[in-house]
Amino acid sequence: MLHWPSLTLPELFDLSLILRRGECALEWDRTYTFGEIDARASQMANALYARGIAAGDRLCVYLSNSIAYIDLFLAATRLGVIFVPVNILYRDREIRHILEDADPAAVISDEANAPHIPDGAPLWRMEDLLREAAEQPATRRISVTDGDAPAALVYTSGTTGVSKGAIITHNAFAVNALNIISCWQIQSTDRLLLTLPLFHVHGLGNGLHCWLISGCRMRLTERFDHARAAEWMLDFEPTLFFGVPTMYVRLLDVEEDAARRIGERMRLFVSGSAPLPSQVLEAFRNRYGHTILERYGMSETLMNISNPYVGERRPGSIGLPLPGVSVRNLDPDGNPVNDGETGELYVRGSNVFSGYWRRPEASAAAFRDGWFRTGDLAVRSADGYYTLQGRAGDLILSGGFNIYPREIEEFLTEQPGVAEAAVAGVSDPLRGEVPVAWVVARVGTVGEIDCDALETACRSHLASFKIPRAFIVVDKLPRTALGKIQKHLLPPWKRES
Ligand code: MLC
């Protein structure tokens, strides 16, 4: 095989791991220097190598945030191994699908989470790997990698509801991080509080990579905990925070004086992964004295569009295309729409993924003349700011997690007594949207559908954020003459207060 060596992620990370060896890098159970992070990564790479892991192998990782997650990610990128993060909230059905699709050499999990890994999977325990790594020398083992080599497969559902592995190359991750480091002025003097999950590109590509390349100091938490977020901020005094809108809604509950003190130390709050309501941006500005910088990205493309750091951060808008990212707003025939009119966003640039893992047809369908079709509808203002208008496909965004109704609908129709199901997003002040299911009973089914049993089945097979908040039994689903379900005509669901 031909190699086209380039400066890949390991070289970029070495800007901190080597050049800032003695500086404080991470606050986890204690503080770690970049030199210690480097040594841990070297030992982990040697431990994986000793287990026979080699370039091109896939490693699925089903873990919460921890320093061990960082060890594994760094080790994988050094060995040219393809890192496959699995959402820790995924359950049997979702995990099984990823394992079958990615065909990994191993799936790594720990004592707390391993019980969710299906029987028969090549499960490796993190506790064992950490023990083995501790016995390995800290010699650096870095395979030469091509910048176009895959660094990760990030599973995303696409409009079909079948979860597909978006192939993210070293180059895509690298340009993404370099872009936002310069556009958002991230420097080694910054202090990043990272509470986002590392299994998504927001936490991994923006959080972890910017930390490692800029050489700033990071406090990592296992997850975002709204009851402790203010305490962490007051204690750590971050200058940088990346969050999803749900986190900002939660942070509005922080007592005024504490919010003001947090705001005084902070340099930049960034929001993404779901639309940030303008009223949240305004309320946050009043409480913290900061205008949240909203930006737009996707697993397949990483970051595309961002409000400017220096210029106007426009409420409700996702801003302007990032440098090196070409954006087009097109009508269904592929013609550009005028400013002020709604079109679908298409994106091109080195940030864009290189296709879906082992799915040539889905990969081809994702692009039009070399432009990635985002499925997001937007309007561009006369001065170039984009504002999202919704989705061309069916997608529910809840707390920054993507939910494809089709996946839940298919699961529900496999359950006893259910003939048909429709799942739609209902607006929610905290999470943006939550899923609700409308179900039709199978002809001849005796009695009512057992909604409690449906919920229990969902709970054991699907991630918690996908579980419908309500199951509404209806006689039939509203359909067009062509048989398409008209979700906007489903009987409204009202939350019990
Ligand atoms: C959420 N839960 C978790 C969890 N996150 N459990 C374990 N680990 C985690 N990391 C579960 C809780 O157990 C609970 O389940 C439910 O989610 C809600 O939890 P909560 O404590 O009430 O949290 P809340 O304050 O509402 O905040 C939710 C949240 C979560 C913000 C922490 O939604 C979240 O982490 N969102 C981030 C999603 C993300 O990173 N998206 C990026 C995609 S990349 P139960 O069973 O009790 O309901 C992308 C590209 C881009 O989109 O542009 O960025």
XYZ file of C-alpha atoms and ligand atoms in Angstrom:
551
model
C 0.000 0.000 0.000
C 1.277 3.478 -0.849
C 1.815 5.819 2.073
C 1.398 9.563 1.786
C 2.836 10.743 5.067
C 1.409 13.961 6.439
C 1.272 15.834 9.697
C -1.592 13.967 11.311
C -3.309 14.290 14.680
C -0.412 12.809 16.706
C 1.973 15.486 15.384
C -0.505 18.248 16.189
C -1.055 16.862 19.692
C 2.730 16.757 20.186
C 2.726 20.560 20.057
C 1.445 20.274 23.612
C 2.431 16.781 24.685
C 6.095 17.450 23.912
C 6.522 21.215 23.851
C 4.537 21.738 27.063
C 5.638 18.583 28.853
C 5.956 20.181 32.259
C 2.785 22.261 32.151
C -0.473 21.375 33.836
C -2.770 19.848 31.220
C -5.675 18.091 32.834
C -7.704 18.109 36.007
C -9.364 14.752 36.518
C -8.921 12.802 39.770
C -5.765 14.912 40.199
C -3.801 17.209 37.933
C -1.719 15.762 35.090
C 0.999 17.431 33.033
C 1.126 17.101 29.270
C 4.221 14.928 29.786
C 2.190 12.540 31.939
C -0.635 12.427 29.367
C 1.976 11.663 26.721
C 3.514 8.850 28.774
C 0.090 7.334 29.489
C -0.755 7.438 25.775
C 2.554 5.740 24.925
C 1.951 3.016 27.478
C -1.611 2.468 26.259
C -0.438 2.307 22.638
C 2.094 -0.351 23.664
C -0.567 -2.286 25.575
C -2.905 -2.276 22.555
C -0.024 -3.263 20.300
C 0.852 -6.130 22.618
C -2.743 -7.342 22.251
C -2.257 -7.421 18.480
C -4.117 -4.233 17.553
C -2.800 -2.724 14.307
C -3.421 0.127 11.868
C -6.837 -0.032 10.218
C -8.416 -2.116 13.014
C -11.569 -0.690 14.523
C -11.785 -0.275 18.290
C -15.243 0.381 19.709
C -15.215 2.306 22.965
C -18.239 2.204 25.249
C -17.175 4.338 28.197
C -18.055 7.558 30.008
C -15.606 10.431 30.009
C -12.444 9.697 31.942
C -8.678 9.998 31.614
C -8.686 6.404 30.320
C -10.838 7.548 27.399
C -8.118 10.062 26.516
C -5.419 7.376 26.800
C -7.350 5.164 24.395
C -8.059 7.900 21.886
C -4.442 9.053 21.789
C -3.171 5.486 21.549
C -5.573 4.686 18.704
C -4.595 7.754 16.651
C -0.907 6.942 17.103
C -1.362 3.353 15.940
C -3.519 4.351 12.966
C -6.390 2.468 14.599
C -9.930 3.616 13.793
C -11.614 4.820 16.965
C -15.341 4.042 17.178
C -16.981 5.925 20.048
C -20.295 4.439 21.185
C -22.864 6.594 22.991
C -22.903 5.451 26.625
C -26.696 5.794 26.691
C -27.088 3.230 23.892
C -28.629 -0.077 24.809
C -28.712 -3.571 23.385
C -30.207 -2.941 19.935
C -28.122 0.160 19.197
C -24.840 -1.337 20.435
C -25.435 -4.603 18.577
C -25.920 -2.709 15.316
C -22.677 -0.742 15.674
C -20.708 -3.852 16.589
C -22.042 -5.720 13.567
C -21.431 -2.792 11.245
C -17.990 -1.644 12.411
C -16.736 -5.208 12.838
C -14.213 -4.145 15.507
C -11.178 -6.036 16.758
C -12.508 -5.306 20.247
C -15.087 -3.320 22.163
C -13.661 -1.690 25.270
C -15.845 -1.071 28.285
C -15.578 -1.086 32.069
C -17.169 -2.800 35.014
C -20.047 -0.333 35.231
C -20.971 -0.396 31.542
C -19.881 -3.822 30.276
C -23.211 -5.452 31.250
C -24.787 -3.552 28.324
C -22.436 -5.127 25.770
C -24.205 -7.997 23.975
C -22.974 -11.527 24.720
C -20.434 -12.854 22.261
C -18.904 -9.450 21.448
C -15.084 -9.240 21.680
C -15.226 -7.373 24.985
C -12.047 -6.011 26.579
C -12.198 -4.563 30.033
C -10.724 -1.114 30.557
C -9.541 -2.108 34.025
C -7.383 -4.870 32.456
C -6.013 -2.537 29.795
C -5.065 0.074 32.389
C -3.221 -2.585 34.397
C -1.386 -3.797 31.300
C -0.558 -0.244 30.192
C 0.984 0.520 33.594
C 3.471 -2.303 32.996
C 4.431 -1.111 29.517
C 7.359 1.237 28.795
C 6.492 4.799 27.789
C 8.307 4.432 24.481
C 6.505 6.235 21.690
C 4.993 4.057 19.000
C 3.670 6.257 16.204
C 2.778 4.670 12.871
C 3.136 6.910 9.874
C -0.350 7.874 8.836
C -1.780 9.449 5.774
C -3.891 12.516 6.565
C -6.695 10.904 4.597
C -6.620 7.812 6.816
C -9.735 7.366 8.968
C -9.258 8.468 12.571
C -12.784 7.603 13.691
C -16.115 6.163 12.689
C -18.831 8.297 14.209
C -22.211 6.602 14.109
C -25.010 8.836 12.962
C -28.427 7.882 11.757
C -29.091 9.841 8.576
C -32.653 10.161 7.359
C -33.090 6.434 6.762
C -32.937 5.637 10.459
C -30.160 3.068 9.909
C -27.167 4.180 11.882
C -24.095 4.562 9.651
C -20.443 5.096 10.516
C -19.282 8.467 9.207
C -15.593 8.119 8.363
C -13.761 11.089 9.853
C -10.193 11.392 8.675
C -7.192 12.818 10.484
C -7.334 15.750 8.059
C -10.979 16.512 8.803
C -10.425 16.502 12.579
C -7.239 18.530 12.166
C -8.706 21.318 10.029
C -11.748 21.464 12.277
C -9.685 22.022 15.400
C -7.204 24.407 13.770
C -10.086 26.415 12.384
C -11.900 26.930 15.626
C -8.704 27.429 17.601
C -7.919 30.409 15.413
C -11.487 31.692 14.898
C -12.341 31.520 18.599
C -8.839 32.572 19.709
C -8.183 29.512 21.867
C -4.793 29.841 23.564
C -2.604 27.959 25.975
C -3.678 30.388 28.709
C -7.312 29.247 28.381
C -9.025 27.020 30.917
C -11.574 24.708 29.347
C -14.328 23.075 31.376
C -15.368 20.031 29.328
C -18.584 18.354 30.432
C -19.701 17.193 26.981
C -19.568 13.484 26.213
C -16.396 12.452 24.374
C -18.374 9.972 22.274
C -19.685 12.783 20.032
C -17.747 15.111 17.752
C -18.707 18.162 19.834
C -16.813 16.879 22.869
C -14.153 14.987 20.931
C -13.399 17.180 17.919
C -13.981 20.578 19.508
C -13.249 19.865 23.157
C -10.501 17.267 23.309
C -8.674 18.232 20.128
C -8.636 21.966 20.815
C -7.295 21.271 24.294
C -4.519 19.032 22.985
C -3.495 21.317 20.128
C -3.751 24.657 21.928
C -2.102 23.366 25.098
C -4.687 24.979 27.355
C -5.697 23.531 30.700
C -8.786 21.339 30.843
C -11.006 20.076 33.599
C -12.885 17.031 32.362
C -16.000 15.749 34.102
C -17.697 12.384 33.663
C -20.780 14.170 32.348
C -22.695 17.441 32.653
C -24.461 17.558 36.007
C -26.690 20.608 36.270
C -26.686 20.454 40.062
C -22.893 20.808 40.135
C -22.094 22.869 37.032
C -21.993 26.219 38.862
C -19.856 24.763 41.654
C -17.371 23.445 39.053
C -17.244 26.798 37.313
C -16.697 28.737 40.515
C -13.987 26.348 41.599
C -12.126 25.840 38.294
C -12.698 29.360 36.943
C -12.878 28.339 33.276
C -12.351 30.845 30.502
C -13.926 28.545 27.914
C -17.087 26.439 27.916
C -18.610 24.419 25.072
C -22.211 23.347 25.571
C -25.497 22.302 24.023
C -28.565 24.553 24.508
C -29.967 22.309 27.277
C -26.881 23.097 29.358
C -27.410 26.841 28.881
C -31.085 26.510 29.878
C -29.906 24.691 33.023
C -27.290 27.374 33.730
C -30.037 30.018 33.810
C -31.053 28.564 37.192
C -27.713 29.529 38.743
C -28.119 32.175 41.400
C -27.440 35.704 40.117
C -24.335 36.523 42.100
C -22.665 33.205 41.244
C -23.551 33.649 37.569
C -22.004 37.110 37.571
C -18.790 35.787 39.146
C -18.604 32.929 36.645
C -19.134 35.420 33.805
C -16.303 37.629 35.060
C -13.732 34.842 34.645
C -15.157 33.421 31.417
C -13.868 34.501 28.014
C -16.172 32.520 25.732
C -19.321 30.413 25.941
C -20.030 28.446 22.740
C -23.288 26.666 21.916
C -23.995 24.064 19.266
C -25.474 20.667 18.325
C -29.036 22.095 18.442
C -30.583 25.524 17.847
C -30.172 27.984 20.720
C -33.465 29.851 21.282
C -32.973 33.652 21.108
C -34.681 34.133 24.476
C -32.135 31.792 26.104
C -29.301 33.795 24.542
C -30.845 37.042 25.864
C -31.555 35.676 29.354
C -28.027 34.261 29.516
C -26.540 37.616 28.525
C -28.443 39.314 31.339
C -27.335 36.777 33.894
C -23.709 36.103 32.888
C -22.810 39.247 30.929
C -21.824 37.158 27.882
C -23.279 36.716 24.427
C -23.086 32.988 23.732
C -21.341 32.292 20.427
C -23.585 29.966 18.424
C -22.137 27.740 15.736
C -23.375 24.937 13.497
C -21.890 21.542 12.761
C -22.712 17.900 12.178
C -21.020 14.565 12.822
C -20.415 14.209 9.072
C -18.847 17.635 8.623
C -17.627 18.752 12.032
C -17.918 22.573 12.221
C -19.330 24.469 9.226
C -20.709 27.833 10.224
C -20.054 30.036 13.232
C -20.880 33.437 14.587
C -17.755 35.583 14.645
C -15.661 35.986 17.759
C -15.099 39.701 17.224
C -18.031 40.772 15.050
C -21.755 40.568 15.656
C -23.065 37.392 17.341
C -26.574 37.501 15.989
C -29.334 35.939 18.138
C -31.081 33.035 16.394
C -28.417 32.864 13.685
C -25.631 30.307 13.301
C -23.371 32.926 11.694
C -21.059 32.797 8.691
C -19.205 29.901 6.991
C -15.885 29.098 8.677
C -12.694 29.622 6.667
C -12.131 26.818 4.154
C -15.756 25.687 4.364
C -17.845 26.354 1.255
C -21.581 26.585 1.815
C -24.417 26.691 -0.733
C -28.113 27.195 -0.079
C -29.990 25.323 -2.805
C -33.555 24.603 -3.887
C -34.688 20.992 -4.545
C -33.477 21.264 -8.156
C -30.008 22.237 -7.025
C -30.253 25.936 -7.905
C -29.098 28.602 -5.446
C -31.958 30.340 -3.641
C -31.988 34.112 -3.160
C -31.058 35.683 0.146
C -34.118 35.706 2.394
C -35.480 32.488 0.854
C -35.318 29.031 2.406
C -32.941 26.529 0.827
C -31.126 23.385 1.878
C -27.548 23.737 3.070
C -24.800 21.961 1.123
C -21.222 21.943 2.360
C -17.810 21.286 0.847
C -14.364 21.413 2.448
C -11.599 19.384 4.097
C -13.783 19.237 7.195
C -16.294 16.974 5.440
C -16.277 13.211 6.110
C -15.163 10.785 3.442
C -18.269 8.603 3.292
C -20.140 6.050 5.380
C -18.291 2.923 6.441
C -18.894 0.093 3.954
C -21.992 1.781 2.485
C -21.146 3.002 -1.005
C -24.762 3.697 -1.948
C -25.566 5.735 1.143
C -22.254 7.562 0.709
C -23.044 8.433 -2.902
C -26.552 9.582 -1.947
C -25.122 11.903 0.716
C -23.376 14.049 -1.886
C -24.564 16.025 -4.886
C -21.816 17.012 -7.335
C -19.270 16.721 -4.532
C -21.296 18.811 -2.078
C -22.507 17.202 1.141
C -26.248 17.475 1.591
C -26.840 18.447 5.223
C -30.623 18.006 5.280
C -30.845 21.316 7.156
C -32.970 24.142 5.798
C -31.721 27.681 6.191
C -32.115 31.280 5.108
C -29.184 33.571 4.375
C -29.479 37.262 5.175
C -28.245 39.936 2.783
C -25.081 40.283 4.899
C -24.360 36.542 4.826
C -25.618 35.286 8.202
C -27.366 31.908 8.074
C -30.424 31.062 10.156
C -31.681 27.478 10.444
C -35.308 26.897 9.517
C -35.715 23.191 10.264
C -34.852 19.893 8.629
C -35.583 18.533 5.204
C -35.707 15.050 6.752
C -37.337 13.746 9.877
C -35.112 14.472 12.853
C -35.771 15.189 16.505
C -33.089 17.026 18.460
C -33.305 16.406 22.188
C -30.673 17.851 24.507
C -28.254 17.905 21.566
C -28.768 14.195 20.808
C -30.155 13.261 17.374
C -33.221 11.037 17.303
C -34.482 9.527 14.054
C -38.210 8.777 14.445
C -37.974 5.954 11.932
C -35.708 3.929 14.216
C -38.204 4.138 17.101
C -41.172 3.555 14.777
C -39.571 0.370 13.466
C -38.875 -0.828 16.988
C -42.446 -0.115 18.125
C -44.002 -1.994 15.215
C -41.972 -5.054 16.230
C -43.758 -5.046 19.612
C -46.789 -7.263 20.298
C -50.127 -5.723 19.336
C -48.674 -2.737 17.443
C -49.666 -2.415 13.785
C -48.292 1.033 13.060
C -46.408 3.770 14.869
C -45.515 7.382 14.250
C -42.981 9.246 16.361
C -42.677 13.014 16.333
C -40.859 15.672 18.317
C -42.858 17.815 20.719
C -41.351 21.076 21.823
C -39.801 21.099 25.277
C -38.410 24.120 27.121
C -35.394 22.268 28.522
C -34.430 19.732 25.860
C -35.653 21.596 22.756
C -37.780 18.648 21.702
C -38.803 15.292 23.170
C -40.174 12.262 21.268
C -43.820 11.195 21.547
C -45.303 8.057 19.925
C -48.720 7.527 18.340
C -49.547 3.833 17.937
C -52.273 1.876 16.173
C -53.355 -1.558 17.463
C -53.079 -4.616 15.244
C -56.404 -5.853 13.881
C -57.727 -8.654 16.039
C -55.564 -7.685 18.986
C -57.545 -8.328 22.093
C -57.829 -5.286 24.308
C -55.749 -2.162 24.396
C -52.079 -1.825 23.568
C -50.093 -2.075 26.792
C -48.291 1.282 26.850
C -46.356 0.447 30.005
C -44.992 -2.663 28.301
C -44.036 -0.556 25.284
C -42.127 1.847 27.497
C -40.367 -1.008 29.278
C -39.372 -2.548 25.952
C -38.006 0.798 24.739
C -36.086 1.262 27.965
C -34.236 -2.025 27.617
C -33.395 -1.654 23.923
C -32.978 2.075 23.238
C -31.051 5.015 24.668
C -32.955 6.897 27.388
C -33.243 10.077 25.308
C -35.097 8.129 22.564
C -37.822 6.762 24.843
C -41.127 8.421 23.924
C -42.438 10.640 26.707
C -45.957 9.406 25.933
C -47.607 6.617 23.944
C -50.918 7.660 22.438
C -53.180 4.959 21.032
C -55.069 6.111 17.925
C -57.416 4.292 15.520
C -55.375 5.211 12.485
C -52.555 7.502 11.435
C -53.345 10.496 9.215
C -51.962 9.811 5.741
C -51.803 11.528 2.393
C -53.439 9.940 -0.661
C -50.012 8.445 -1.388
C -49.883 6.870 2.049
C -47.291 9.168 3.635
C -47.914 9.850 7.323
C -48.852 13.479 7.970
C -47.254 13.989 11.347
C -48.504 17.559 11.673
C -52.079 16.160 11.722
C -51.503 13.749 14.625
C -53.743 14.581 17.613
C -51.809 16.976 19.855
C -50.186 15.684 23.017
C -50.344 17.800 26.140
C -47.865 17.247 28.905
C -49.468 16.544 32.310
C -48.210 19.218 34.639
C -27.426 12.386 29.665
N -27.706 11.317 30.433
C -26.553 10.705 30.729
C -25.543 11.444 30.092
N -26.117 12.472 29.458
N -26.285 9.609 31.428
C -25.013 9.226 31.522
N -23.989 9.878 30.943
C -24.221 10.972 30.212
N -23.202 11.599 29.627
C -29.069 10.870 30.771
C -29.461 10.928 32.184
O -29.138 9.766 32.843
C -30.966 11.087 32.078
O -31.564 9.854 31.729
C -31.107 12.006 30.906
O -29.969 11.748 30.104
C -31.193 13.480 31.249
O -30.219 13.758 32.237
P -30.227 15.054 33.168
O -29.316 14.849 34.308
O -31.629 15.479 33.464
O -29.483 16.037 32.252
P -29.864 17.450 31.678
O -29.551 18.489 32.690
O -31.208 17.436 31.071
O -28.819 17.555 30.506
C -28.787 16.622 29.483
C -27.411 16.739 28.814
C -27.376 15.714 27.691
C -27.207 18.144 28.281
C -26.326 16.416 29.799
O -28.492 15.934 26.834
C -26.103 15.787 26.891
O -25.054 15.369 27.338
N -26.151 16.320 25.702
C -24.973 16.462 24.836
C -25.215 15.855 23.515
C -24.036 16.050 22.593
O -22.868 16.033 22.966
N -24.313 16.266 21.338
C -23.308 16.490 20.330
C -23.621 15.744 19.077
S -22.373 16.144 17.880
P -33.047 9.436 32.200
O -33.135 7.989 31.877
O -33.090 9.763 33.651
O -33.939 10.303 31.359
C -23.172 17.242 16.878
C -22.334 18.041 15.957
C -22.253 19.414 16.507
O -24.337 17.424 16.989
O -22.579 20.367 15.797
O -21.879 19.537 17.673
